[in-house]
Coordinates of C-alpha atoms in Angstrom, one line a residue:
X314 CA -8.6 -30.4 -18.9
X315 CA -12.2 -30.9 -19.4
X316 CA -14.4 -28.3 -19.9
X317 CA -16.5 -28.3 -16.5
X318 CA -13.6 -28.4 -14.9
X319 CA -11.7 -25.7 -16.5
X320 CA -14.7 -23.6 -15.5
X321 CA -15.1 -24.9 -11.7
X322 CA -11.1 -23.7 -11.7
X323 CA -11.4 -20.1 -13.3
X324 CA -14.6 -19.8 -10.7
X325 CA -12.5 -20.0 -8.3
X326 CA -9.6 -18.6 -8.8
X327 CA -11.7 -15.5 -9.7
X328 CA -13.2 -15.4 -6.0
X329 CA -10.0 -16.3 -4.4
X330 CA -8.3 -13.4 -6.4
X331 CA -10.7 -10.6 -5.7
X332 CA -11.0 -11.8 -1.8
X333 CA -7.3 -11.8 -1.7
X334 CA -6.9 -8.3 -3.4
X335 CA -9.4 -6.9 -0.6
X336 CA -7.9 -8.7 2.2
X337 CA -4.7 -6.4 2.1
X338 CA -3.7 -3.2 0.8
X339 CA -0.2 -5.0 -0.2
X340 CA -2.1 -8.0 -2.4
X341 CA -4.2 -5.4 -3.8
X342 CA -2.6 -5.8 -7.4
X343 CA -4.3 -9.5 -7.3
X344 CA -7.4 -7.5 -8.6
X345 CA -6.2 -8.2 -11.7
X346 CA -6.0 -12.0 -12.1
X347 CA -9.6 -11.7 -10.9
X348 CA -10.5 -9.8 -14.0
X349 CA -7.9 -12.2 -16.0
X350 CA -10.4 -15.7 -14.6
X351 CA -13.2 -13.8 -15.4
X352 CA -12.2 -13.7 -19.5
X353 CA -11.3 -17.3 -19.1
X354 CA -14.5 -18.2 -18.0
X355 CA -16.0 -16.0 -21.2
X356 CA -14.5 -18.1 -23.4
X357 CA -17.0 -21.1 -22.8
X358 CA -18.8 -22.2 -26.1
X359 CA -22.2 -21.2 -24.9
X360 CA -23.2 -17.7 -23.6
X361 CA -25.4 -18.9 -21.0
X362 CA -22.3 -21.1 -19.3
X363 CA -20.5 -17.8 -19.1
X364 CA -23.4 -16.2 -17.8
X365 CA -24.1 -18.7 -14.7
X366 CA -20.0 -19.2 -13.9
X367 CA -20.0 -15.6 -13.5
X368 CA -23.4 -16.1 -11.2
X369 CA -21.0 -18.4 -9.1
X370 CA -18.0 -16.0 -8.8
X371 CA -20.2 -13.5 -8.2
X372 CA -22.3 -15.1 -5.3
X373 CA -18.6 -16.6 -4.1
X374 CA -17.7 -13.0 -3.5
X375 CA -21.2 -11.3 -2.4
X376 CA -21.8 -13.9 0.3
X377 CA -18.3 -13.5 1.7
X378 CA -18.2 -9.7 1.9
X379 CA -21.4 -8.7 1.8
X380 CA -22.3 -11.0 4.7
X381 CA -23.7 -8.1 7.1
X382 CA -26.4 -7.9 4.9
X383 CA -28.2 -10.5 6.5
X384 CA -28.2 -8.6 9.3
X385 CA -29.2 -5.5 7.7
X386 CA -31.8 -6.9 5.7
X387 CA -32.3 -10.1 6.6
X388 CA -34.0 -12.7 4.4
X389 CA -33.7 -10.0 1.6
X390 CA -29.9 -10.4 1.9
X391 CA -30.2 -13.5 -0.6
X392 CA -31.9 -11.6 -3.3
X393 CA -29.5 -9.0 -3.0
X394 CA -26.8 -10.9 -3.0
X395 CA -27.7 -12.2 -6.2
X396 CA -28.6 -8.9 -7.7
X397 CA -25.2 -8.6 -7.1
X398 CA -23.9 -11.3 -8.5
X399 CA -26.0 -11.0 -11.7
X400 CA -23.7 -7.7 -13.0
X401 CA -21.0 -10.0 -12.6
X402 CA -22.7 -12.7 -14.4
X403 CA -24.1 -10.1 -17.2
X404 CA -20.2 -8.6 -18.2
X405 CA -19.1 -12.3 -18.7
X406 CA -22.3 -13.5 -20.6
X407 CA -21.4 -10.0 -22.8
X408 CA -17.5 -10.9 -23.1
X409 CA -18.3 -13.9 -24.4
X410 CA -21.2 -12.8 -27.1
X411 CA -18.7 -10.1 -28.3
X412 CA -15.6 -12.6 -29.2
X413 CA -18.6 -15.2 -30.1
X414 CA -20.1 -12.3 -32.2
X415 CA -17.3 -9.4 -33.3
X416 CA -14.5 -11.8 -33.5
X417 CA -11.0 -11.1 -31.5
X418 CA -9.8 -7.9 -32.4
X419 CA -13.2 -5.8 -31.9
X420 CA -14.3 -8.5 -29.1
X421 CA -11.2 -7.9 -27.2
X422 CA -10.8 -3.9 -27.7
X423 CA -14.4 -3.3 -26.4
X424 CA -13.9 -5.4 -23.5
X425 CA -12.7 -3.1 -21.2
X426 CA -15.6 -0.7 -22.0
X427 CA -18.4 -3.2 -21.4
X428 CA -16.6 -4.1 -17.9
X429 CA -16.2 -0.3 -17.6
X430 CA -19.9 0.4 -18.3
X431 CA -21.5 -2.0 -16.3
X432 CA -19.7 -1.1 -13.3
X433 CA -20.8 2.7 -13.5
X434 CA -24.0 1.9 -14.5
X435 CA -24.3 -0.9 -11.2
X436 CA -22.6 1.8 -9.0
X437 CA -24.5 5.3 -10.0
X438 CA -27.4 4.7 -12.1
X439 CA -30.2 2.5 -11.7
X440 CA -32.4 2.2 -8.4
X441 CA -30.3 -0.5 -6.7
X442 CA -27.2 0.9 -7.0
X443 CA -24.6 0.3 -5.0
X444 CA -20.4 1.2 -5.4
X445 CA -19.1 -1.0 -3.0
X446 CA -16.9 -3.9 -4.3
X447 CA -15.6 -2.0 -7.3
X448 CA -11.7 -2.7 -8.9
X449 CA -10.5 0.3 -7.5
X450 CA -11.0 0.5 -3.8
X451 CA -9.2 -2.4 -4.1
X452 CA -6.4 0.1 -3.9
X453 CA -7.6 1.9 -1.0
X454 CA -4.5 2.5 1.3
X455 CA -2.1 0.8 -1.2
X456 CA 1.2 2.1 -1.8
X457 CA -0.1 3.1 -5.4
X458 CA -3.3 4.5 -4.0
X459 CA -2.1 7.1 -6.9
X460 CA -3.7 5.3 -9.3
X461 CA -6.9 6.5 -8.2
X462 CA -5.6 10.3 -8.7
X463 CA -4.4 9.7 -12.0
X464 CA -7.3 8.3 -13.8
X465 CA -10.3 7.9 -10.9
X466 CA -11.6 4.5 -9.2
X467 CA -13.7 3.7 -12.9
X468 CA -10.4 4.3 -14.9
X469 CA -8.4 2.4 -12.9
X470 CA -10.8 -0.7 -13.6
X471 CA -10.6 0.3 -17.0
X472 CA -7.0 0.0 -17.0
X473 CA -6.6 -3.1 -15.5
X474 CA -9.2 -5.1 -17.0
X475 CA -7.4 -3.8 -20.3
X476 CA -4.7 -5.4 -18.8
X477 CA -6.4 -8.2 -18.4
X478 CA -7.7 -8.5 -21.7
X479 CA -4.5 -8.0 -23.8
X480 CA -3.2 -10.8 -21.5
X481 CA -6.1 -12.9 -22.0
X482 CA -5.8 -12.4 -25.9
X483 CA -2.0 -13.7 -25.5
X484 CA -3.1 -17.0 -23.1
X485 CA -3.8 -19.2 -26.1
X486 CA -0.6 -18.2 -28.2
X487 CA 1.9 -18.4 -25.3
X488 CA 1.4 -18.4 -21.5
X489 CA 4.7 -17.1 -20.6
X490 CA 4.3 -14.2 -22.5
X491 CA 0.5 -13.9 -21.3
X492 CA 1.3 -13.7 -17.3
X493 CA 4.7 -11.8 -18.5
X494 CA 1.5 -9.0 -20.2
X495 CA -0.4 -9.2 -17.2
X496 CA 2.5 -8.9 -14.5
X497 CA 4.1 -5.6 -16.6
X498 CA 0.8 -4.2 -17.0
X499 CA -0.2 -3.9 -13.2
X500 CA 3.3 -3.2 -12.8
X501 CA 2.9 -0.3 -14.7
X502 CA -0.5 0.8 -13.5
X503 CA 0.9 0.2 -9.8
X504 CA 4.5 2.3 -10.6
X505 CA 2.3 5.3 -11.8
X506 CA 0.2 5.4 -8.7
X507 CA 3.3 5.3 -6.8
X508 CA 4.5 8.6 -8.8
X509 CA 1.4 10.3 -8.8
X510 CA 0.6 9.5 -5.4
X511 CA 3.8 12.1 -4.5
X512 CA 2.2 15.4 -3.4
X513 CA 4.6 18.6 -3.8
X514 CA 4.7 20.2 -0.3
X515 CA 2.8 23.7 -0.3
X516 CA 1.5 25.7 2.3
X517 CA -2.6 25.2 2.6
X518 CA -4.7 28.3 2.2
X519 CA -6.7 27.5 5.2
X520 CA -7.2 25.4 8.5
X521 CA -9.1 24.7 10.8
X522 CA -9.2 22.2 13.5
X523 CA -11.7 19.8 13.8
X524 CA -13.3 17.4 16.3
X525 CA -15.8 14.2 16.2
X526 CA -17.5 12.5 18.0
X527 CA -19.7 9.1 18.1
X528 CA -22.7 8.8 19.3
X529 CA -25.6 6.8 17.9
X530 CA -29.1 7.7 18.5
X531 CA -28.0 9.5 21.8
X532 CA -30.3 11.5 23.4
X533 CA -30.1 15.9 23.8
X534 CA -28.2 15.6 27.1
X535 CA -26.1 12.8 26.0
X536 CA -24.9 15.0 23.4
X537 CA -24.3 18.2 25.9
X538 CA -22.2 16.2 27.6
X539 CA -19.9 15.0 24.4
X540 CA -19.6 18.0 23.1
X541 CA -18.0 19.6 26.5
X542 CA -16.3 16.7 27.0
X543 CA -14.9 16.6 23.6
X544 CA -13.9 20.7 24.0
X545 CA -12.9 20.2 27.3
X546 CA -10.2 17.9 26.2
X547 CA -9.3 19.7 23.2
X548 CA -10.1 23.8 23.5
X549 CA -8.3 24.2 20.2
X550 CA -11.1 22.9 18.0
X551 CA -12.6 25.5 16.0
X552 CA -15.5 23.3 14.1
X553 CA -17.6 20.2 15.9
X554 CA -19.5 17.2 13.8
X555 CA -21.9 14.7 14.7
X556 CA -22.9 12.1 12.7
X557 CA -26.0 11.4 10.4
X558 CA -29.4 11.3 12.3
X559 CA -27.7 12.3 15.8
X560 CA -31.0 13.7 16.5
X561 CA -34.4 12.6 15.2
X562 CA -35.7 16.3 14.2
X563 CA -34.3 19.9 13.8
X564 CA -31.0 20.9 16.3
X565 CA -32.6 21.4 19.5
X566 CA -32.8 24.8 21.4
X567 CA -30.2 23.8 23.8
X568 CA -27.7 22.6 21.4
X569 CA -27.7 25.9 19.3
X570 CA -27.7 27.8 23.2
X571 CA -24.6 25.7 23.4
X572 CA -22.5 26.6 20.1
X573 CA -23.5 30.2 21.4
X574 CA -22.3 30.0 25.0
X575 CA -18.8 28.3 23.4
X576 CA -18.7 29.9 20.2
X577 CA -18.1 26.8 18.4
X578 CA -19.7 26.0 14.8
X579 CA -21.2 22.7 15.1
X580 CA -22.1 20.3 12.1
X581 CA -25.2 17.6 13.0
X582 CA -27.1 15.2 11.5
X583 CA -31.1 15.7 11.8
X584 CA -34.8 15.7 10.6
X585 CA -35.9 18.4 8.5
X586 CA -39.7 18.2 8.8
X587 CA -41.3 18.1 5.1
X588 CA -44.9 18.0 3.6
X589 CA -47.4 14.9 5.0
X590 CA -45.3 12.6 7.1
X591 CA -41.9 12.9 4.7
X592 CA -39.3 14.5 5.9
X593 CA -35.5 15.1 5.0
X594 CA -32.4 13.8 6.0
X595 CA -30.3 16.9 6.9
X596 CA -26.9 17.7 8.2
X597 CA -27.0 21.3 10.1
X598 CA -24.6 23.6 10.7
X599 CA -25.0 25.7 13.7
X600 CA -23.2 28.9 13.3
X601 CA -21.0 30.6 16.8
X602 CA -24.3 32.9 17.6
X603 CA -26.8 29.7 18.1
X604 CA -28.3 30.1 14.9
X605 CA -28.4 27.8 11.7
X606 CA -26.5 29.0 8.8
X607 CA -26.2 26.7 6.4
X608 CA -27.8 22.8 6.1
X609 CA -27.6 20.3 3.6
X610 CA -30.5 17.3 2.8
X611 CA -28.6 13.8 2.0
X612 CA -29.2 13.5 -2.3
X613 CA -29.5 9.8 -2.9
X614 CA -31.9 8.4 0.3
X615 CA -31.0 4.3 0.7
X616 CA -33.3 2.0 -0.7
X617 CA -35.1 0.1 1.4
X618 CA -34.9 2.4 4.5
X619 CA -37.0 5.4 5.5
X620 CA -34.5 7.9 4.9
X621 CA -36.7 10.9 3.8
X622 CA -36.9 12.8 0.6
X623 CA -33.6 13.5 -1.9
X624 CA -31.7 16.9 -2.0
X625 CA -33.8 19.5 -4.2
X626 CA -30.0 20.9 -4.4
X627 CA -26.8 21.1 -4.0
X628 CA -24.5 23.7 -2.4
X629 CA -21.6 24.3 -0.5
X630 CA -21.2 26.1 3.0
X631 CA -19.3 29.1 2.8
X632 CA -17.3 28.7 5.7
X633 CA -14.6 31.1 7.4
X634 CA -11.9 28.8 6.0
X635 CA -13.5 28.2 2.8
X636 CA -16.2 26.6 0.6
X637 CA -17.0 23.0 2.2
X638 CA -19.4 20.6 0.7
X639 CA -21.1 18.3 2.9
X640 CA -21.8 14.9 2.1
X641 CA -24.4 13.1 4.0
X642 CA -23.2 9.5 4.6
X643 CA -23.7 6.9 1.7
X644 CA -24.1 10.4 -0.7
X645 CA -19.7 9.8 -0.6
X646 CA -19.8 6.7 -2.7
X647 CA -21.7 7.7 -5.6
X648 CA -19.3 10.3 -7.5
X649 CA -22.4 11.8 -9.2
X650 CA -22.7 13.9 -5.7
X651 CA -19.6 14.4 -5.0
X652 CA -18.7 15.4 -8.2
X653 CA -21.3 18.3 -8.2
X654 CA -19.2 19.6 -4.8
X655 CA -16.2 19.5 -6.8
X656 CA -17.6 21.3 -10.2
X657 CA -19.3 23.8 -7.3
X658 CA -15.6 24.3 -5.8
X659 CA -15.6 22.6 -2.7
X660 CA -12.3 23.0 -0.8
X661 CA -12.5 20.5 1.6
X662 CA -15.6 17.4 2.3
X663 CA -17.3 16.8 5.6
X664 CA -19.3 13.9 5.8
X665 CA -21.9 12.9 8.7
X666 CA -22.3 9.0 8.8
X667 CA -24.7 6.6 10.1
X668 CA -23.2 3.5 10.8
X669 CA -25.0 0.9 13.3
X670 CA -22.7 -0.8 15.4
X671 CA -25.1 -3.8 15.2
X672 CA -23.8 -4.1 11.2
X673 CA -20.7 -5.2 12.1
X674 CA -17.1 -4.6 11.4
X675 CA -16.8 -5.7 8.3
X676 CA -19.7 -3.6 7.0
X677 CA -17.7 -0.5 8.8
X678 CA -14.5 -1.5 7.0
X679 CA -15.5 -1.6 3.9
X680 CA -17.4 2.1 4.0
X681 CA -14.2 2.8 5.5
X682 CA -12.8 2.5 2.1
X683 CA -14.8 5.3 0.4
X684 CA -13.1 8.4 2.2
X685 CA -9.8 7.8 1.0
X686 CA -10.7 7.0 -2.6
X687 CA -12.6 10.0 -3.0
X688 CA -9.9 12.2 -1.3
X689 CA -7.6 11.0 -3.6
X690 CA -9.6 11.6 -7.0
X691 CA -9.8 15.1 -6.2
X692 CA -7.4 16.3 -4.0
X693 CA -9.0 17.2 -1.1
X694 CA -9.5 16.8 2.5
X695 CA -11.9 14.4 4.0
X696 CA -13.0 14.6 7.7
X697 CA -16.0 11.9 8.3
X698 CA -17.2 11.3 11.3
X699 CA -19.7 7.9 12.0
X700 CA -22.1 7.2 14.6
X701 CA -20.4 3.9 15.5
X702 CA -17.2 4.4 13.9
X703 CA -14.7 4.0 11.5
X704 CA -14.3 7.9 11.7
X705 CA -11.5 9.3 9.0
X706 CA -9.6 12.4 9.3
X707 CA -8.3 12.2 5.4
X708 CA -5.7 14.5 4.0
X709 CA -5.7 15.4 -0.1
X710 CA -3.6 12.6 -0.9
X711 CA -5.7 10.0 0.6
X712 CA -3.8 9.3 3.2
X713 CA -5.9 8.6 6.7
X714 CA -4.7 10.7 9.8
X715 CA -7.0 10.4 12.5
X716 CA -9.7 7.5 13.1
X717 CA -12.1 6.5 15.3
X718 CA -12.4 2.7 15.7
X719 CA -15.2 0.5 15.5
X720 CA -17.0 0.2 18.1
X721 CA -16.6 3.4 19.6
X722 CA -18.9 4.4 21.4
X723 CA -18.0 8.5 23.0
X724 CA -14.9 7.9 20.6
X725 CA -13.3 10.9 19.6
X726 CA -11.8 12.1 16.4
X727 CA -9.5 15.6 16.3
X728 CA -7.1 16.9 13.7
X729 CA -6.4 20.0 11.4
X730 CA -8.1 19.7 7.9
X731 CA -5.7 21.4 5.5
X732 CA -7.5 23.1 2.7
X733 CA -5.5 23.9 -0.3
X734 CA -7.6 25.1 -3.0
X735 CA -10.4 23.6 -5.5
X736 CA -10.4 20.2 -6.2
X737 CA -10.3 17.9 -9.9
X738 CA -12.2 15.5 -11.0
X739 CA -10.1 12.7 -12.7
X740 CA -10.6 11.7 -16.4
X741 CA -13.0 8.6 -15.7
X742 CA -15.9 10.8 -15.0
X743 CA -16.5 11.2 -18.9
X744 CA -14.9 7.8 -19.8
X745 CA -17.4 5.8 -17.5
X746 CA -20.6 7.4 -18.9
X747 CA -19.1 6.8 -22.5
X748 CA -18.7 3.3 -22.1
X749 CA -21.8 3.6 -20.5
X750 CA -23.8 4.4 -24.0
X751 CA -21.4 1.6 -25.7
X752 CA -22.3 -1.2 -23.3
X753 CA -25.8 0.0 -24.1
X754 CA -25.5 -0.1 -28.3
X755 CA -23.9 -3.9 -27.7
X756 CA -26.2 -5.1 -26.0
X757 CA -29.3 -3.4 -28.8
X758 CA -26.8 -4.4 -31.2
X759 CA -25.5 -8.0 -30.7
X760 CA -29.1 -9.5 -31.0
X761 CA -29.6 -8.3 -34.5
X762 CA -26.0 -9.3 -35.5
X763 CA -27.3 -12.8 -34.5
X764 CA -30.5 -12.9 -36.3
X765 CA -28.8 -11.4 -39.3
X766 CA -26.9 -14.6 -39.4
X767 CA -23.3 -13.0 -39.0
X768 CA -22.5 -14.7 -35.2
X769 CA -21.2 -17.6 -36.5
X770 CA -18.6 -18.0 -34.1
X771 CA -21.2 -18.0 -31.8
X772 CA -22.4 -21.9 -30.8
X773 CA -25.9 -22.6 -28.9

């Protein structure tokens, strides 16, 4: 097969495998043939081919699911689609310079750390970072969601593009026993989700019932009227949450008179005024006697967006049922934050959401997939409640009770969240920023190894 078109096939085979491993939670094991074309493609004989096919597959998948950005953003939505796209590009360009330069055995082992490294460093560390689209919300709602609990959504990538590489390695020798590797090894990482995904039945610690409801940018007798609606139809609710930015300063007067009158606590999203114009993004709660006893600013703002100052701190609400953290919106997908709840000894997450209904569904579905990832790593409860839905009532094993749908406008959300003790934080949250720091020293390294004269399997 000649080359160019040996390429324009991996390319798409890699888009059509990731798109089909998102479409369903069933196909969700096709993740792994995405990663499989993407190692086909790094075997080009120059670099930069294996850079710019990766560019393709990349901008094949980023203007597909990533579409509501252009209603988000506009005529930005290009660049950012190939921002992107370019982390895609960059792991292939590396795959290829590290069998070019280290030769099979090293170039294959380190691999998996580069993709590994990348993908954390994309998702949590520089300024436009952004989590959405990784390997392992792929398995969000999957039978072997388990996965996720066993080794977090960074190892599960790890595992499977390990998968991918061993098979990769093999493709040359014999294809039988290559797709043989590849099929056994997301067998195997899917059969251990399925075991791990089995919670032993034990009676929780605490309850409490809890209510939603959506409303965006509704104004202070627009909400009066939800929330008696919402306890009106179900007296048994013992805690109340609004989304993000439900009002566009502090909880107003009336509101707090209201958790009073019905001695309800009430969590909202708000304005917490700051120094000059600044302000911060807060989510209030508004204790049974009208006054506020706990709040919490959102820690990572979005870029692009006035969404006031970042966090000065973390803490956790010491509620009657037991220490809750509160994640505000987008501050779920970056497990940075939500680790910091965890290591605090959160019990349970509650998350206030801004989601415009003008984004679209498929902008909604795919933050929808968040909750039950992160609910799954560590084991606890998730009640998040969006503006404009998709609402999630999440129990510790990931599983979604209650939703909201999108759009939903006055939708409501009830249920009990269970709370069962302090949650874990799964093993990837020191092998990420390790392979982190080795992605880094490869890509200082591989350079030098060149103008020392020792990549001589590499041809330019």
């Amino acid at each position: 097969m000649p080359a160019l078109t040996s390429i324009l096939l991996w390319v798409v085979v890699a888009a059509a495998a990731f798109h089909a491993a998102y479409a369903s939670a069933n196909t969700s094991p096709l993740i792994v043939l995405y990663l499989f074309a993407l190692l086909q493609l790094a075997r080009t004989d120059r670099w930069r081919k294996a850079f710019y096919s990766g560019l393709a597959v990349g901008l094949l998948i980023a203007v597909v699911r990533l579409a509501f950005f252009w209603r988000v953003f506009l005529g930005g939505a290009a660049a950012l689609w190939v921002v992107y796209a370019f982390w895609i590009a960059l792991f292939v360009a590396l795959a290829r310079l590290c069998l070019g330069r280290l030769g099979p055995r090293w170039g294959w082992l380190l691999i998996p750390f580069v993709w590994t490294g990348l993908e954390y460093f994309r998702s949590e560390l520089y300024y436009l970072r952004f989590s959405w689209l990784n390997v392992g919300y792929a398995f969000t709602g999957a039978p072997w969601q388990g996965a996720l609990k066993l080794v977090g959504t960074y190892g599960v990538g790890f595992l499977l593009m390990s998968v991918a590489a061993a098979a990769a390695f093999l493709w040359q020798k014999s294809r039988v026993q290559s797709l043989g590797l590849l099929c056994l090894g997301v067998g195997g990482v899917c059969l251990g989700g399925l075991l791990c995904g089995k919670e032993p039945p034990t009676q929780p610690i605490a309850t409490v019932h809890v209510a939603g409801v959506q409303m965006e940018f509704p104004s202070e007798n627009e909400v009066l009227l939800r929330l008696n609606d919402v306890i009106r139809s179900h007296p048994e609710a013992e805690l109340v949450v609004l989304s993000e930015y439900t009002f566009d300063g502090p909880v107003p007067a009336k509101v707090r008179e209201w958790c009073r009158k019905r001695g309800r606590y009430l969590i909202v999203g708000g304005k917490d005024p700051a120094p000059g114009t600044n302000f911060y993004n807060t989510a209030y709660v508004v204790g049974p006697g009208g006054d506020i006893v706990f709040r919490q600013v959102k820690a990572v703002p979005i870029q692009f967006f006035k969404d006031g100052l970042p966090a000065p701190e973390q803490k956790l609400w010491n509620s009657p049922w037991g220490k809750i953290g509160i994640c505000v919106c987008y501050d779920l997908s970056y497990t940075r934050v939500t680790d910091r709840l965890v290591k605090l000894g959160a019990e349970a997450l509650i998350v206030p959401t801004m989601d415009v209904v003008d984004w679209g569904s498929a902008q909604h579905e795919l933050h929808a997939r968040i909750a039950p990832v992160r609910a799954t790593e560590y084991g606890l409860p998730i009640f998040r409640v969006a503006s404009s839905g998709i609402s999630q009532l999440v129990d510790r094993a990931g599983r979604v009770i209650a939703t909201a749908p999108c759009p939903g406008d006055a939708a409501t959300i009830t249920g009990t969240l269970e709370m069962r003790g302090v949650g874990r934080r799964p093993p990837d949250r020191w092998l990420a920023p390790f392979a982190t720091v080795v992605t880094a020293a490869l890509i200082v390294w591989l350079p030098i190894r060149r103008r020392s004269g020792k990549g001589l399997l590499d041809v330019e």
